PDB file of C-alpha atoms in Angstrom:
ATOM      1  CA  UNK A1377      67.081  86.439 129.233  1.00 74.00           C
ATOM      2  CA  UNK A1378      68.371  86.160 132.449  1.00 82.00           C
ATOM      3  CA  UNK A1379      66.892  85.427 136.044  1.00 89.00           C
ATOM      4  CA  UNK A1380      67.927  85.582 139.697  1.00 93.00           C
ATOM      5  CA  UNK A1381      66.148  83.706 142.503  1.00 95.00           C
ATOM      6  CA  UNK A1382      67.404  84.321 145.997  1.00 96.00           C
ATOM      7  CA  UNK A1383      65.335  81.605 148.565  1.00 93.00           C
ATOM      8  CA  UNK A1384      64.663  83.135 151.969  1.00 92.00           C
ATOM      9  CA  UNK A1385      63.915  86.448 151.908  1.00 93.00           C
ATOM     10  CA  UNK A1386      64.754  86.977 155.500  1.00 96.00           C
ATOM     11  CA  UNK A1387      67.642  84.708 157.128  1.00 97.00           C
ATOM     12  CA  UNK A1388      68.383  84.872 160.587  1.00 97.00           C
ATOM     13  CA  UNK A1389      71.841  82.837 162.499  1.00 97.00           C
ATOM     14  CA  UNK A1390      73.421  83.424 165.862  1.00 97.00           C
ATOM     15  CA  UNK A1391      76.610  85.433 166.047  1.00 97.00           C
ATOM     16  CA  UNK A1392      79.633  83.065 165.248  1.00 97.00           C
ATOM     17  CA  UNK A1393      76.925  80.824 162.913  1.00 98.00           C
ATOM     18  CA  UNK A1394      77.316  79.652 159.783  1.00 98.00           C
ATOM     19  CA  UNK A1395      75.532  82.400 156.932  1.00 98.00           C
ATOM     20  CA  UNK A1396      74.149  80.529 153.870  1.00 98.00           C
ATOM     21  CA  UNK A1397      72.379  82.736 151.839  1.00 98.00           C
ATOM     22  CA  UNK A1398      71.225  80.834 148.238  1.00 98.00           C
ATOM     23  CA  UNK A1399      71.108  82.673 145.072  1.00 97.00           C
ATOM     24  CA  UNK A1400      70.709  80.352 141.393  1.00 96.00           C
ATOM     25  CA  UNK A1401      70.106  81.779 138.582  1.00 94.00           C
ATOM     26  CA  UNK A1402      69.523  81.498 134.542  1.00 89.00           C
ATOM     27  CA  UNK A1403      71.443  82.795 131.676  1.00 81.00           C
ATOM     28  CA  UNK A1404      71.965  82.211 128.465  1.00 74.00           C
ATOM     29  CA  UNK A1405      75.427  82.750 128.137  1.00 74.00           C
ATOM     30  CA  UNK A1406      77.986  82.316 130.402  1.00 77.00           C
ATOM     31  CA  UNK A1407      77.249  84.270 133.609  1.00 83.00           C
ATOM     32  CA  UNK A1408      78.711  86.504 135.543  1.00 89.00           C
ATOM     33  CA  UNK A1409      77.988  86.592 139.508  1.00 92.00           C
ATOM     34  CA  UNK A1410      77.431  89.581 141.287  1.00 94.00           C
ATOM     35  CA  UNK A1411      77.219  89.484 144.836  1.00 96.00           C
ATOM     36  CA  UNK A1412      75.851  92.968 146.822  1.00 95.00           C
ATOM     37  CA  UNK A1413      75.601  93.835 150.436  1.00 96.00           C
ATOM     38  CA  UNK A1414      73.341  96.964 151.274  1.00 94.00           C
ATOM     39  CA  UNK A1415      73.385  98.460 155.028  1.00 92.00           C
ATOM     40  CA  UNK A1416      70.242 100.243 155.996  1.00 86.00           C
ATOM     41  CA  UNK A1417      69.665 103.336 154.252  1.00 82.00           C
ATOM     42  CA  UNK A1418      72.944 102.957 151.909  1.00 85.00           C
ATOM     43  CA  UNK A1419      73.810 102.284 148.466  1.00 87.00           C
ATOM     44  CA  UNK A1420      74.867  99.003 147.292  1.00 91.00           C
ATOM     45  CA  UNK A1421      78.610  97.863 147.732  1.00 92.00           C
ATOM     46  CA  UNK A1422      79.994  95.117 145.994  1.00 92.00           C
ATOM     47  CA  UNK A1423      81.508  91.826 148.042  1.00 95.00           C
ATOM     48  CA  UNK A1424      82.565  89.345 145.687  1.00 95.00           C
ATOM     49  CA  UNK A1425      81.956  88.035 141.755  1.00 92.00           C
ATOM     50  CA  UNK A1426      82.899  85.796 139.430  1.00 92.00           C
ATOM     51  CA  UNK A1427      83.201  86.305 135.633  1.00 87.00           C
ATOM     52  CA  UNK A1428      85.820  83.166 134.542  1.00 83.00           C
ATOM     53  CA  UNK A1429      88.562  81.462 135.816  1.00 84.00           C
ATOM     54  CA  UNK A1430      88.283  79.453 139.993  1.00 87.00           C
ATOM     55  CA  UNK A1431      84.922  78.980 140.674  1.00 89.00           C
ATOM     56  CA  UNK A1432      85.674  79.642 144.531  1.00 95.00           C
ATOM     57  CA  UNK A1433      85.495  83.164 144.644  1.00 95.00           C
ATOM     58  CA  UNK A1434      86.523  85.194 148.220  1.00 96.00           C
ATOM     59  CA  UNK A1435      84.898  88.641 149.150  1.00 95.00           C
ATOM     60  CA  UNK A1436      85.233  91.800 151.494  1.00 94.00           C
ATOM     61  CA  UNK A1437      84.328  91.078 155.265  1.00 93.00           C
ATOM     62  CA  UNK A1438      85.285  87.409 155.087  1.00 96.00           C
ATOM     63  CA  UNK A1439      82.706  86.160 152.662  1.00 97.00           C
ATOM     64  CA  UNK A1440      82.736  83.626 150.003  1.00 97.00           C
ATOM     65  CA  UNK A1441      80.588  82.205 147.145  1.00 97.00           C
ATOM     66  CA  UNK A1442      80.973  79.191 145.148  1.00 95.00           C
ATOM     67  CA  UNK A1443      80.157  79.275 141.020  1.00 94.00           C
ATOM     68  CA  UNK A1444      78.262  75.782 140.264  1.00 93.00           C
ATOM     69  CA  UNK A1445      77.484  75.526 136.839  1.00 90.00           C
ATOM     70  CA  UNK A1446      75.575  71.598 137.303  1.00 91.00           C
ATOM     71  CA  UNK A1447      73.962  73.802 139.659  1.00 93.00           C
ATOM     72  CA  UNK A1448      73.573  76.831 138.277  1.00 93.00           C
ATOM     73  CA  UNK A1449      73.890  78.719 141.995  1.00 95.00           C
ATOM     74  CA  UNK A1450      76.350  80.929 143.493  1.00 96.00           C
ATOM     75  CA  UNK A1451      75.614  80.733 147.180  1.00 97.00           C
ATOM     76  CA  UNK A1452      76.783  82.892 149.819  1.00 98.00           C
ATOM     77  CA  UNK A1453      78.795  81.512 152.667  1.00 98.00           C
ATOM     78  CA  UNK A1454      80.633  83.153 155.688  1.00 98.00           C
ATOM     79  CA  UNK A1455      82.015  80.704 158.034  1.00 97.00           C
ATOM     80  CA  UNK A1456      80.819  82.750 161.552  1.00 97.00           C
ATOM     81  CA  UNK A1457      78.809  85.642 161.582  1.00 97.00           C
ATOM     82  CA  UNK A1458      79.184  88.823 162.870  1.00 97.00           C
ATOM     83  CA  UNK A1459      76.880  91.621 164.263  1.00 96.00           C
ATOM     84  CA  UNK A1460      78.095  93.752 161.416  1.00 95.00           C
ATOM     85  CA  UNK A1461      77.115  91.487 159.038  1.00 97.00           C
ATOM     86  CA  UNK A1462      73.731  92.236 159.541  1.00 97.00           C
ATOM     87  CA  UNK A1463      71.870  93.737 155.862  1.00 97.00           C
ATOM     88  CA  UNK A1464      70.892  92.905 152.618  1.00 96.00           C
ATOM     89  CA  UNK A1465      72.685  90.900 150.147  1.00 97.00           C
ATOM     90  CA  UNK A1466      71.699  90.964 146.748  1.00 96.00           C
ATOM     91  CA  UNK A1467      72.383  88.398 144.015  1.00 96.00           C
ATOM     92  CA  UNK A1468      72.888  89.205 140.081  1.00 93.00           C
ATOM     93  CA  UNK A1469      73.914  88.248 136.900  1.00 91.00           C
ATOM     94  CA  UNK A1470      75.132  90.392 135.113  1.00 86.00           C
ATOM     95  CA  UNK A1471      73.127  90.828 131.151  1.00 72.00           C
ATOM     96  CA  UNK A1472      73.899  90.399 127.255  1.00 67.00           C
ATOM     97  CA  UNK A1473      72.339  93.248 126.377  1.00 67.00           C
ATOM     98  CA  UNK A1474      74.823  96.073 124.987  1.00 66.00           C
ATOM     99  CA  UNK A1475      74.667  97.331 128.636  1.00 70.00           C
ATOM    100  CA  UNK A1476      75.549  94.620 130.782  1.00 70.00           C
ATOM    101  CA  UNK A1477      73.161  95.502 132.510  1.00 83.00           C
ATOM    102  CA  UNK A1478      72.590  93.522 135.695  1.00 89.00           C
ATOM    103  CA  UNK A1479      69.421  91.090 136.837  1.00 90.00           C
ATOM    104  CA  UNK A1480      68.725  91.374 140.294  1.00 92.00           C
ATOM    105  CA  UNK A1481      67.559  88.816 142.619  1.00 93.00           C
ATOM    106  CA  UNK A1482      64.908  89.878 145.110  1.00 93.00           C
ATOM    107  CA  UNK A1483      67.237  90.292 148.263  1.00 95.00           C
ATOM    108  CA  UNK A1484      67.752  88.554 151.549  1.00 96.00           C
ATOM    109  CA  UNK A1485      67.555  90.443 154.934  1.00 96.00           C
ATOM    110  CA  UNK A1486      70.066  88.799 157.302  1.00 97.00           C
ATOM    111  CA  UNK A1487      69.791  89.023 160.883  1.00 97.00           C
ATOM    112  CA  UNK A1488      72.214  88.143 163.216  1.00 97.00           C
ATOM    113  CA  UNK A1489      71.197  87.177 167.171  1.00 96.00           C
ATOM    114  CA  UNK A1490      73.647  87.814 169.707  1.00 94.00           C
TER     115      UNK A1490
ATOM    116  CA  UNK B  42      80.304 104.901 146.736  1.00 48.00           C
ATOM    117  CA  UNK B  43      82.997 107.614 145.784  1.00 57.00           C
ATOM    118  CA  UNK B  44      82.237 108.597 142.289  1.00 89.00           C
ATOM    119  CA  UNK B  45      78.682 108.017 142.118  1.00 93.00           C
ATOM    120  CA  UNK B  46      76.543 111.283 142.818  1.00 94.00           C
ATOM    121  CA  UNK B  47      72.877 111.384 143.534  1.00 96.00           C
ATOM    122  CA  UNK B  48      70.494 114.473 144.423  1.00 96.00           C
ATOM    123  CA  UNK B  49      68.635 114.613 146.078  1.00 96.00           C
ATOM    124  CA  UNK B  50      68.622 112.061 148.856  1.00 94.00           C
ATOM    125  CA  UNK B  51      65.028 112.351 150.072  1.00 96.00           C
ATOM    126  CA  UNK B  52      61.653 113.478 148.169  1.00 96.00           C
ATOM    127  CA  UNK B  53      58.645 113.936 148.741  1.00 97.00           C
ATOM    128  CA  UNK B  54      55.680 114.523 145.370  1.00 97.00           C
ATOM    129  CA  UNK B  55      52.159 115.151 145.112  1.00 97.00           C
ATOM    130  CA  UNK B  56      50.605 112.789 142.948  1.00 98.00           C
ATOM    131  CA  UNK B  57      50.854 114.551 139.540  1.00 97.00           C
ATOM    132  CA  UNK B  58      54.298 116.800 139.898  1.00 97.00           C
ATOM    133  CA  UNK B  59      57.377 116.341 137.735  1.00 96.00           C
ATOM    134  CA  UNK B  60      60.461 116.380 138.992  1.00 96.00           C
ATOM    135  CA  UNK B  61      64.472 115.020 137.884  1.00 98.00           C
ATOM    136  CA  UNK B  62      66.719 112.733 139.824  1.00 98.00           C
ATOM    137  CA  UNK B  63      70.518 113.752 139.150  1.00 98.00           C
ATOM    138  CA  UNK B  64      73.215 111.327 138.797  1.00 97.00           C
ATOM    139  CA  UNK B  65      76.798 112.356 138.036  1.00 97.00           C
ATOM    140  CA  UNK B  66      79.775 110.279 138.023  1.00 96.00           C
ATOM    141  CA  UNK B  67      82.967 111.641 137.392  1.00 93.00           C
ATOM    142  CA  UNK B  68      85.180 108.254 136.350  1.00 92.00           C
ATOM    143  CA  UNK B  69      84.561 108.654 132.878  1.00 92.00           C
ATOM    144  CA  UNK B  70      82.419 105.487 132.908  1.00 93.00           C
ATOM    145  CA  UNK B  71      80.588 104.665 129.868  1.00 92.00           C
ATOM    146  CA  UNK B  72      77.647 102.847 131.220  1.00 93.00           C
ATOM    147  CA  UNK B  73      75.132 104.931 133.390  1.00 95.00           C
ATOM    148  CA  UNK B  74      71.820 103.113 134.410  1.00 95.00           C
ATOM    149  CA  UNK B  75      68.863 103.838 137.083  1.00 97.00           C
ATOM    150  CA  UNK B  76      67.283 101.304 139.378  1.00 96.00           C
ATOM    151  CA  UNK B  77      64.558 101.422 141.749  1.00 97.00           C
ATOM    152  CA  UNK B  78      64.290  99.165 144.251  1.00 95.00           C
ATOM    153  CA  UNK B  79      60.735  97.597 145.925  1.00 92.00           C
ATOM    154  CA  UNK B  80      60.573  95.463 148.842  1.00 85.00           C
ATOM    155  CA  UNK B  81      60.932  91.900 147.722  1.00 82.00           C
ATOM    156  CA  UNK B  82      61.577  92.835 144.283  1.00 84.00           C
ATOM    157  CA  UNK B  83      65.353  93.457 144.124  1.00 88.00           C
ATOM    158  CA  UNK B  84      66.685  96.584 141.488  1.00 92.00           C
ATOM    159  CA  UNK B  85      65.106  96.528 138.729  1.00 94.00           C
ATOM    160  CA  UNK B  86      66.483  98.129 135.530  1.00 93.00           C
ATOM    161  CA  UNK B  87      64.680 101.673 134.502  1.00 96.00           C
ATOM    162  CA  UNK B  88      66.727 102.956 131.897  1.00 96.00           C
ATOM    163  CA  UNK B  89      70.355 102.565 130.680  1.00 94.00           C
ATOM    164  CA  UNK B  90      72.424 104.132 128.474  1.00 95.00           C
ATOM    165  CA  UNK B  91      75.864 102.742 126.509  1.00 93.00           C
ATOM    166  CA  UNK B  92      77.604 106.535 126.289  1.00 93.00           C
ATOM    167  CA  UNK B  93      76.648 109.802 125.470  1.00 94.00           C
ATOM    168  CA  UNK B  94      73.774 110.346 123.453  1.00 94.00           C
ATOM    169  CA  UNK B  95      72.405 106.679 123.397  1.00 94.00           C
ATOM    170  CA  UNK B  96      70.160 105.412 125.682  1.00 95.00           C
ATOM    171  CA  UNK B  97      67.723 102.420 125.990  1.00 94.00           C
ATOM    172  CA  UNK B  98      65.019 101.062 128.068  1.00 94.00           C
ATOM    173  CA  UNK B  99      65.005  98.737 130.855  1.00 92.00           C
ATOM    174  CA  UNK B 100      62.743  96.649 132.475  1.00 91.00           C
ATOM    175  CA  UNK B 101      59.984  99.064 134.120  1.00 95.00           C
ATOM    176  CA  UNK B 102      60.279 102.483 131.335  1.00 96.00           C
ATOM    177  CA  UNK B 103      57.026 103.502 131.710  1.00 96.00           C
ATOM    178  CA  UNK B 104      56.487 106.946 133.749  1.00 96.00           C
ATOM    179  CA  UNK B 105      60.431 108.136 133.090  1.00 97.00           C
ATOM    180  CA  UNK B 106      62.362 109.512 130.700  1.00 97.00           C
ATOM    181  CA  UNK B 107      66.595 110.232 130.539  1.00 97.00           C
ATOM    182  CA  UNK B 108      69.293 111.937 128.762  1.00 96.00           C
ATOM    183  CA  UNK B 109      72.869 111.750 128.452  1.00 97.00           C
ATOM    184  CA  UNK B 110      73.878 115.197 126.771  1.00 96.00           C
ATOM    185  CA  UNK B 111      77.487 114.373 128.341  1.00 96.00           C
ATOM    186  CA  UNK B 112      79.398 111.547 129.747  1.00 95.00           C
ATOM    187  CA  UNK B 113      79.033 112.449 133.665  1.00 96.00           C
ATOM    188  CA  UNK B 114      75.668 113.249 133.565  1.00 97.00           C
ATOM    189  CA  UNK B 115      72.394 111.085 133.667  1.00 98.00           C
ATOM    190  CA  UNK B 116      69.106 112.367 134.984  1.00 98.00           C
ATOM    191  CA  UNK B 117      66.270 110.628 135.419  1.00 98.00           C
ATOM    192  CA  UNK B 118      62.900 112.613 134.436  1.00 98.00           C
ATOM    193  CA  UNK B 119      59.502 111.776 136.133  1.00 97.00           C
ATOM    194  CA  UNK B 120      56.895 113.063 134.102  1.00 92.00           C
ATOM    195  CA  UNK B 121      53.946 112.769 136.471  1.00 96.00           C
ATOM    196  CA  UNK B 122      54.413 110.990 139.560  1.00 96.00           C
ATOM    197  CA  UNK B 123      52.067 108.816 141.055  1.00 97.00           C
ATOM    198  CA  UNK B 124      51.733 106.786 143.816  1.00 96.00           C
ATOM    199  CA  UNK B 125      53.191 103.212 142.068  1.00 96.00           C
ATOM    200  CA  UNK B 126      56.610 105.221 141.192  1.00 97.00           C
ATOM    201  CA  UNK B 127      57.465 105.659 145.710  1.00 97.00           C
ATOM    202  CA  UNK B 128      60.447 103.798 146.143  1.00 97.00           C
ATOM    203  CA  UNK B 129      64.249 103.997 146.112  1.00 96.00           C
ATOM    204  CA  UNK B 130      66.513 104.876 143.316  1.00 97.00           C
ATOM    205  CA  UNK B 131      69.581 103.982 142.083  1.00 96.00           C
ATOM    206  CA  UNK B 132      72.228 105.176 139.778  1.00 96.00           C
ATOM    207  CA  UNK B 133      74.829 103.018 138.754  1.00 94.00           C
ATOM    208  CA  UNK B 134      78.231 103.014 136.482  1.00 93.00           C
ATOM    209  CA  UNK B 135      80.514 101.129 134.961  1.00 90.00           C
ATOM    210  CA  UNK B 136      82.200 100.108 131.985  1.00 85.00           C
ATOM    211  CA  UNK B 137      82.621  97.056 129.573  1.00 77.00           C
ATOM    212  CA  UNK B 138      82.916  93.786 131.188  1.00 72.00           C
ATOM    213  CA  UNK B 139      83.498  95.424 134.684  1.00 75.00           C
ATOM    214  CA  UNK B 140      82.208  96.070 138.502  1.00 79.00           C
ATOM    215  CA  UNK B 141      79.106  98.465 138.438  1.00 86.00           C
ATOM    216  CA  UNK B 142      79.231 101.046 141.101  1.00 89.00           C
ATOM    217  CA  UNK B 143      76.012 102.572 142.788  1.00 91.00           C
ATOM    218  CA  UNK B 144      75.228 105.759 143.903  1.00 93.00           C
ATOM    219  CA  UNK B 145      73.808 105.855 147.604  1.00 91.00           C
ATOM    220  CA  UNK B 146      70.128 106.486 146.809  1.00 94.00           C
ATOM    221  CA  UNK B 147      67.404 108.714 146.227  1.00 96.00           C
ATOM    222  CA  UNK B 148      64.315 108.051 148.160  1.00 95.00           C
ATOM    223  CA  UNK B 149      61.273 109.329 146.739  1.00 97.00           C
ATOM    224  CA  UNK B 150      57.824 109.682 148.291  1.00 97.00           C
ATOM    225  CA  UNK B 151      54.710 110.270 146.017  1.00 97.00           C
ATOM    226  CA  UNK B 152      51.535 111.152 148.489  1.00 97.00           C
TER     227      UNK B 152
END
């Protein structure tokens, strides 16, 4: 079975900050990473994964994640926020089940202070 | 979310009413699921189905029911709403080994 665990559910950084959000997770196979932004009242669109190959993996809107295996976490990183930037970003791992179905982490609500 | 369509957007039920939540995709995706989403509590996995004709349960069945009669289509039956089942749905599709897409939502209001 799998399991996502995202700490902080609410984040909040200065505009030009670093963003950190943590995600690590448990699978038992190999993962794959999802990472998911969601802007108030939208769907979910996708910023970055990993499924094999480098473990640095670069996203939409100048985001980044990092696969550590020793670790088992795939945090979110974005060098200096923006005002845009501010949402939720969901975490998952994607399943072994016939569906792939993905695991979900329980979100984390960035804010961003001018 | 091109691809992914959900109706309707908003909802509101009386404790005890039935209605469906339509999903339709139009990629020819093999993998349709639903999601709801609860504060704190991320998506979590309704039902999902592998193509047409076969589907499975998720995480949190209880209270719904699906179909896939064709590959675009996916609805989500509640059979009797209550109160527990407010919150926001998701459709989602993809196929083997690849990026899931989501629909934009369905929020649904059970007074």
């Amino acid at each position: 079975a799998q399991s996502v665990t995202q700490l902080g559910s609410h984040v909040s950084v200065s505009e030009g900050a670093l963003v950190l959000l943590r995600c690590n997770y448990s699978s038992s196979v190999p993962p794959y990473l999802f990472w998911y932004v969601q802007y108030p009242n939208q769907g979910l669109q996708l910023l970055l994964k990993y499924t094999t190959g480098a473990t640095l993996v670069k996203g939409i809107n100048g985001f980044e994640a990092e696969f550590k295996k020793s670790e088992t976490s795939f945090h979110l990183t974005k060098p200096s926020a923006h005002m845009s930037d501010a949402a939720e970003y969901f975490c998952a791992v994607r399943g072994n089940n016939a569906g792939n179905m993905l695991t979900f982490g329980g979100g984390t609500r960035l804010m961003v202070k001018p | 979310n091109a691809g992914v369509t959900q109706t309707p957007k908003f909802q509101v039920l009386k404790t005890g009413q039935s209605m469906t939540l339509q999903c339709a995709q139009d990629m020819n995706h093999e993998y349709m699921s639903w999601y709801r989403q609860d504060p704190g509590m991320g998506l979590r996995l309704i039902h999902y189905s592998v193509g047409a004709g076969i589907t499975d349960q998720g995480e949190v069945p209880n209270g719904y029911n699906v179909s896939r009669s064709t590959t675009e289509d996916f609805p989500l039956r509640l059979l009797s709403a209550a109160p527990s089942q407010t919150s926001v749905y998701f459709c989602a599709t993809g196929t083997p080994g690849n990026t899931i897409y989501f629909g934009e939502g369905s929020w649904l209001t059970v007074v």
